[in-house]
Each structure stands twice: as C-alpha cells, then as structure tokens.
mmCIF file of C-alpha atoms in Angstrom:
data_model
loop_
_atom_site.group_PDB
_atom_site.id
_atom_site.type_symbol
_atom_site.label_atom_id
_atom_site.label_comp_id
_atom_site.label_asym_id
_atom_site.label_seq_id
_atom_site.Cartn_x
_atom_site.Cartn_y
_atom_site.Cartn_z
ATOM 1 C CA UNK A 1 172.907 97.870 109.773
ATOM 2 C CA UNK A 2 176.318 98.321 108.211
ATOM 3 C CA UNK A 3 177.991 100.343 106.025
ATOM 4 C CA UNK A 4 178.229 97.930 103.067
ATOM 5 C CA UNK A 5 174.660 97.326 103.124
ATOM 6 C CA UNK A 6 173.728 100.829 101.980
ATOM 7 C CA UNK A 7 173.563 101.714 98.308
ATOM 8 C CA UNK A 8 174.290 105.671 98.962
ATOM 9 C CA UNK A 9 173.678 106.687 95.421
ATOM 10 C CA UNK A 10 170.428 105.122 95.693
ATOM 11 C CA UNK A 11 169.986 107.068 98.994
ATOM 12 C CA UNK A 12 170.916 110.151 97.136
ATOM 13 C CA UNK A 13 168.395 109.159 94.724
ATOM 14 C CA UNK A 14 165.584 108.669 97.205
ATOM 15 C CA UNK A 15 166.798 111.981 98.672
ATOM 16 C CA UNK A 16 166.695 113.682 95.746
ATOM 17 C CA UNK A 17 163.423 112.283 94.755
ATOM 18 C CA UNK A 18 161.408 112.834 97.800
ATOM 19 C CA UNK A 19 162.827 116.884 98.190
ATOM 20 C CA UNK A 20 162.082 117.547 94.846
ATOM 21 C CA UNK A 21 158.470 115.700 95.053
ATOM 22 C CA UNK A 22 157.193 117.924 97.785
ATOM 23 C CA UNK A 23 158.802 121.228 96.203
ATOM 24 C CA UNK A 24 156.616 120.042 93.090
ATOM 25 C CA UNK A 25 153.596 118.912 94.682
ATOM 26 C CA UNK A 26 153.619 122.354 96.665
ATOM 27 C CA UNK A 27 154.378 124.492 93.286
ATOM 28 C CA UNK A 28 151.156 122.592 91.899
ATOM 29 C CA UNK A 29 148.905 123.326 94.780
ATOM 30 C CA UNK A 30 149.910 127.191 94.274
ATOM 31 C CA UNK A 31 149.253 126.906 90.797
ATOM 32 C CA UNK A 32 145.989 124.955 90.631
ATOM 33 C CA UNK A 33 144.638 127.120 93.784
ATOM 34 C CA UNK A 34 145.345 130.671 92.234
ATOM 35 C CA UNK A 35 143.847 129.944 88.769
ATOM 36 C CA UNK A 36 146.860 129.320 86.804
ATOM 37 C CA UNK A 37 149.434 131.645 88.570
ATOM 38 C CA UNK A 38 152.551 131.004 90.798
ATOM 39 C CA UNK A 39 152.215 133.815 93.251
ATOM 40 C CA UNK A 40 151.692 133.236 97.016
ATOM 41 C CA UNK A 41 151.688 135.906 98.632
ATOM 42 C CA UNK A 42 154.594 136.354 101.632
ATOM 43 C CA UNK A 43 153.088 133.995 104.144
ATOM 44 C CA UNK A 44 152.469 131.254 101.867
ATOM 45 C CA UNK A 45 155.997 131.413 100.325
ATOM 46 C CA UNK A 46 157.543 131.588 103.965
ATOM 47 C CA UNK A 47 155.623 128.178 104.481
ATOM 48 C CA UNK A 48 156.484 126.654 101.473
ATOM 49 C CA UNK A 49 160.464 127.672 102.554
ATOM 50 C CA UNK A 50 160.205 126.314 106.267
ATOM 51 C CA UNK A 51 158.554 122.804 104.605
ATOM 52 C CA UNK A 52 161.272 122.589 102.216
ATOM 53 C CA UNK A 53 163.868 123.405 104.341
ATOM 54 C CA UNK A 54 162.188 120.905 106.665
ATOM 55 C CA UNK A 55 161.966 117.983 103.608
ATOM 56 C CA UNK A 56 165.906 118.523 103.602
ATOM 57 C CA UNK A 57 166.645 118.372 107.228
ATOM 58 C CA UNK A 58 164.252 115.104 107.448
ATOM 59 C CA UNK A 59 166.465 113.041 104.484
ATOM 60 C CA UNK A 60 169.977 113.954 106.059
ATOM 61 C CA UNK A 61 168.707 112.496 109.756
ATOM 62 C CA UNK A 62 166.828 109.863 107.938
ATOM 63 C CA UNK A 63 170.240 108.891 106.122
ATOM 64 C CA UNK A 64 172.257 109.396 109.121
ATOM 65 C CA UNK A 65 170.227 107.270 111.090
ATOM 66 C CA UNK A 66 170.255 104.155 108.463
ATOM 67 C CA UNK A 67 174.191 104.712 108.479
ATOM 68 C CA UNK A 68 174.286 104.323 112.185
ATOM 69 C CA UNK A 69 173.172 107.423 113.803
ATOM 70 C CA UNK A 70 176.283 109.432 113.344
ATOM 71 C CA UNK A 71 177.801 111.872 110.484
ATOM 72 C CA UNK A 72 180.832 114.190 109.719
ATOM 73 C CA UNK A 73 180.405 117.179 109.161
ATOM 74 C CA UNK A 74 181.826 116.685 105.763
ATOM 75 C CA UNK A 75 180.017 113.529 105.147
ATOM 76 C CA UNK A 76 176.667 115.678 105.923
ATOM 77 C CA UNK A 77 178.107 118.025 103.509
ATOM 78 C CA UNK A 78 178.403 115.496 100.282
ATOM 79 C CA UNK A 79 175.658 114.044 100.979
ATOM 80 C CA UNK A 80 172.757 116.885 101.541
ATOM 81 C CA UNK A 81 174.892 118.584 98.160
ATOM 82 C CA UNK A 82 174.729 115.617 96.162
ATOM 83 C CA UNK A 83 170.984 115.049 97.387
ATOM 84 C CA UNK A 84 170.037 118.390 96.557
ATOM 85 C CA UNK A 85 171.502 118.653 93.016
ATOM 86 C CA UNK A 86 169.633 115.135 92.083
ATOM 87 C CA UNK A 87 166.367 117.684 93.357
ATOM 88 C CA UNK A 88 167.316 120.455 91.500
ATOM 89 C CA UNK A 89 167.572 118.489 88.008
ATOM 90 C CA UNK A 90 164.147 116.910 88.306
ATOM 91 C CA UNK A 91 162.674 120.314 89.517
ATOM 92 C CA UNK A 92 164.562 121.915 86.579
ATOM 93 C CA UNK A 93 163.104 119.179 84.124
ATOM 94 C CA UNK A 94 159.677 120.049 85.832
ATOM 95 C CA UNK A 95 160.060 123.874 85.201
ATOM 96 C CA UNK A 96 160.762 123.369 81.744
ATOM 97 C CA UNK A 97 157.529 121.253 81.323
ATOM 98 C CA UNK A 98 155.474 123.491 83.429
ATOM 99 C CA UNK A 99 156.537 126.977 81.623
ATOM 100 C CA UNK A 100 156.886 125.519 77.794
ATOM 101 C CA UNK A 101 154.623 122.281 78.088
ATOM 102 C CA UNK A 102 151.964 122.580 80.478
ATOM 103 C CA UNK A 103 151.386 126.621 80.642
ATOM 104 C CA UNK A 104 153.463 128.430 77.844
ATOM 105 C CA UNK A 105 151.540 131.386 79.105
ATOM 106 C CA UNK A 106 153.159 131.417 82.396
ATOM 107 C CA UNK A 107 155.991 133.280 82.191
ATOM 108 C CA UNK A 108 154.118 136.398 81.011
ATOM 109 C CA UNK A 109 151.488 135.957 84.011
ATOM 110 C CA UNK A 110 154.523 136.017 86.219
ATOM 111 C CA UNK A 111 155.502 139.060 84.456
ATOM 112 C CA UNK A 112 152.329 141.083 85.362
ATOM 113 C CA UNK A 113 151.778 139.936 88.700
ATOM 114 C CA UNK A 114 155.531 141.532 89.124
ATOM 115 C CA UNK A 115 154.636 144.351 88.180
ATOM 116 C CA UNK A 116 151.293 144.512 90.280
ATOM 117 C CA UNK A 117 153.097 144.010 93.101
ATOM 118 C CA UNK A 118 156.565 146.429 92.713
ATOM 119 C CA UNK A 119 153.364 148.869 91.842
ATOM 120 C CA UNK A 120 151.436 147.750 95.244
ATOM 121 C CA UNK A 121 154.503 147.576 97.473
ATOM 122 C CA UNK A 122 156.196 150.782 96.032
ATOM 123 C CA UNK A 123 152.809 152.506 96.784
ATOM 124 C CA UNK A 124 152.448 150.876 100.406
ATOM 125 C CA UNK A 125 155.958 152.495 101.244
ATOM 126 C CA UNK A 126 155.413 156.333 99.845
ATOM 127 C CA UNK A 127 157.148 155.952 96.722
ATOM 128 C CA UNK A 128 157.625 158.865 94.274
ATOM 129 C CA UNK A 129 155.485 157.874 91.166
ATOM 130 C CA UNK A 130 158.820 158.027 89.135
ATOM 131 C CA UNK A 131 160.460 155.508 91.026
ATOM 132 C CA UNK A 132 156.663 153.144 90.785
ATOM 133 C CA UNK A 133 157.486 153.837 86.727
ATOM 134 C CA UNK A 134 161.422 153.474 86.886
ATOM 135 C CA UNK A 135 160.931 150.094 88.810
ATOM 136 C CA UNK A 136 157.954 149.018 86.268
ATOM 137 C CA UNK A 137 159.541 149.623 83.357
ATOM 138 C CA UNK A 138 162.751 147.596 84.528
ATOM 139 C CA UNK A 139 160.492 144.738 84.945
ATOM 140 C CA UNK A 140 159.262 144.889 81.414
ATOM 141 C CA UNK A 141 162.708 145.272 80.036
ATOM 142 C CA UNK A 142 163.059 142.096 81.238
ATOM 143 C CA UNK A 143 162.985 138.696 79.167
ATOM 144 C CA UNK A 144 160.413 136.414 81.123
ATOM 145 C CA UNK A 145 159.834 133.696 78.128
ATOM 146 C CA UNK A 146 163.658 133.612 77.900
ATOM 147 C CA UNK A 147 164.284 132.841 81.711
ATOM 148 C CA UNK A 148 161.823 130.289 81.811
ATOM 149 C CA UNK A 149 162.982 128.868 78.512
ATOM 150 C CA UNK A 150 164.892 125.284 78.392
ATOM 151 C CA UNK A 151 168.293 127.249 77.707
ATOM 152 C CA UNK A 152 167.300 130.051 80.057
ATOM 153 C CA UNK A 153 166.907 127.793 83.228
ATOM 154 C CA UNK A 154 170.205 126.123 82.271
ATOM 155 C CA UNK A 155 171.556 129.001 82.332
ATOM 156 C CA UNK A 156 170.938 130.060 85.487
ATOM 157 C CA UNK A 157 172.223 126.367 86.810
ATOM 158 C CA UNK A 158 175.615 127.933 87.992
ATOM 159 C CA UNK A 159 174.143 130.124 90.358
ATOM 160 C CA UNK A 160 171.392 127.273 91.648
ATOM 161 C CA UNK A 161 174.253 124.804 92.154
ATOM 162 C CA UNK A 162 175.974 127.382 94.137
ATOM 163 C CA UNK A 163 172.627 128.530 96.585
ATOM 164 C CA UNK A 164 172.692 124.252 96.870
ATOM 165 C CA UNK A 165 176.090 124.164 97.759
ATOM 166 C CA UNK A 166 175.916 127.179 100.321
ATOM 167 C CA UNK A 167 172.612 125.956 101.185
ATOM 168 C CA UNK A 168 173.689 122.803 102.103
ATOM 169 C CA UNK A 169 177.319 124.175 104.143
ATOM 170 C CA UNK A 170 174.521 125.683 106.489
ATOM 171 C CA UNK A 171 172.261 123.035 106.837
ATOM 172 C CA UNK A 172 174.790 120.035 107.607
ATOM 173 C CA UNK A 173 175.370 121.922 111.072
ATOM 174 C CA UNK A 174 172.508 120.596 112.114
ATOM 175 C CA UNK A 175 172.404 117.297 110.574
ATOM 176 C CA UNK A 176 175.444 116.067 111.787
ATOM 177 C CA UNK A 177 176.340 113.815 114.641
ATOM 178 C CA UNK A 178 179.812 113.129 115.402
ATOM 179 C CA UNK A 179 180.353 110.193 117.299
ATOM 180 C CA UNK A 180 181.102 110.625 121.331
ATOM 181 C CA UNK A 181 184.960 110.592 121.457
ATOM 182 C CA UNK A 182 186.500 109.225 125.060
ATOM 183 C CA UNK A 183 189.599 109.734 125.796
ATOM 184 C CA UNK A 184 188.930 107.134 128.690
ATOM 185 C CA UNK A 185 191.464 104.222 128.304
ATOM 186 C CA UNK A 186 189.704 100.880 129.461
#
C-alpha cells in the first residue's frame, strides 16, 4: 500500500480516537466501580498507565505498518504528538462533561479522598501530626471546582501539551523502524 493512499490526518484521527476511547472507557469503569469516585488505589492506576501507554505504542506500529513497515524517528515523533493531542482534546471535552455535567460533585469527592490519603500515607510513614495538618490544610487551600472547571482544565493545557510532547519524544524510540540501509553496490 502506498503512500498516497493514506489519509494521515484521518489516521491521526483514528489514533486519537481510539487512545482517548480506552483512557475514557477505563476512567468510567473506576468511576462506576467505586460508587461515584475516581480513586484507584496504586495498583489499579499503574494498570491503567501500562494499558495506556500500551494503546499508544499499538497506533504508532499499527500506522507504521499501513505506511510500509518503516518510520523516522521524526516521522514517529509528529505523528504519536499529533495523535496524542487529537486524545487529549476529546479527553479534555470529556472531563469537562464528567466534572460540570455528569457529576458536579466530583471535584469535592476528589478533594476528600486527598486528604484521606496524605492523612493515611503521612501516618503509614511516622509523620509528625503537624506535618499530617500542614499537608491537610494545603490540600484544602486548594481550588478543586476551579481545576476541574471548563477554564481551569484549559488552563492547565500548556503543561498537558508539553507531558504529550515529552511523552511522545520517549515513546517514538520504540516505534520507529528505519529502513535497512546497504551500502552494498549491486
């Protein structure tokens, strides 16, 4: 199959699409399965990270295999970044249904299971109780229903689009396939 015969910014699309389904469809799970809240636990979150992680490595060999089997570097690069940001709008678009549409309520449950947890792991490691409070009442200073709010999560874009773009430098070393070279004349 040639090069001409592939619409990459639909590829990008489907990409983009398929990443950001299964980071979805995994945040959903969590949610419906713990009652309303987005906590894990450790193992469950390392899972979810290997699967996603594995989502992204699956679309940049599936690509490079419909474009012939081999990739730059560079061409890895562009196209797992350009993938990745189409996945981070429509997850974006999805937070800001799921924490102002769906469960407005949300962003203060994330709140308190923070704190139950800086509490629990301060306490598993021998805190002093005035570093337990100094840590707790950090996390209440903090503006939950603003983070999670439409202008909050577009505010943190800049520093998504650059854990994408360093994200993606690392994970185009193994999707790439440069094409044998021989410097054999014939």
């Amino acid at each position: 199959m040639g090069a001409n015969t592939i619409n990459y910014n639909e590829e990008v699309l489907k990409g983009g699409l398929l990443i950001s389904g299964v980071s979805i469809l995994i945040t959903m799970l969590t949610y419906i399965i713990n009652d309303g809240r987005l906590d894990s636990g450790f193992w469950l979150s390392l899972l979810t990270i290997i699967i996603n992680i594995g989502v992204v490595v699956y679309v940049g060999i599936s690509f490079r295999n419909v474009i012939g089997g081999f990739m730059t570097y560079k061409e890895t690069l562009k196209f797992l970044t350009l993938t990745l940001l189409v996945a981070y709008l429509v997850g974006t678009i999805f937070n800001m249904l799921l924490y102002n549409v769906i469960d407005p309520d949300l962003p203060e449950k994330m709140k308190a299971y923070s704190i139950e947890t800086t509490e629990a792991i301060s306490l598993w490691f021998g805190a002093p109780p005035e570093a337990i409070d100094a840590g707790i009442a950090e996390i209440q200073e903090q503006d939950f229903e603003e983070q999670f709010s439409p202008m909050g999560l577009i505010k943190s874009a800049p520093l998504g689009v650059l854990g994408i773009f360093i994200f993606s430098l690392i994970v185009s070393i193994f999707v790439k396939k440069e094409e044998p070279f021989s410097d054999r004349i014939n």
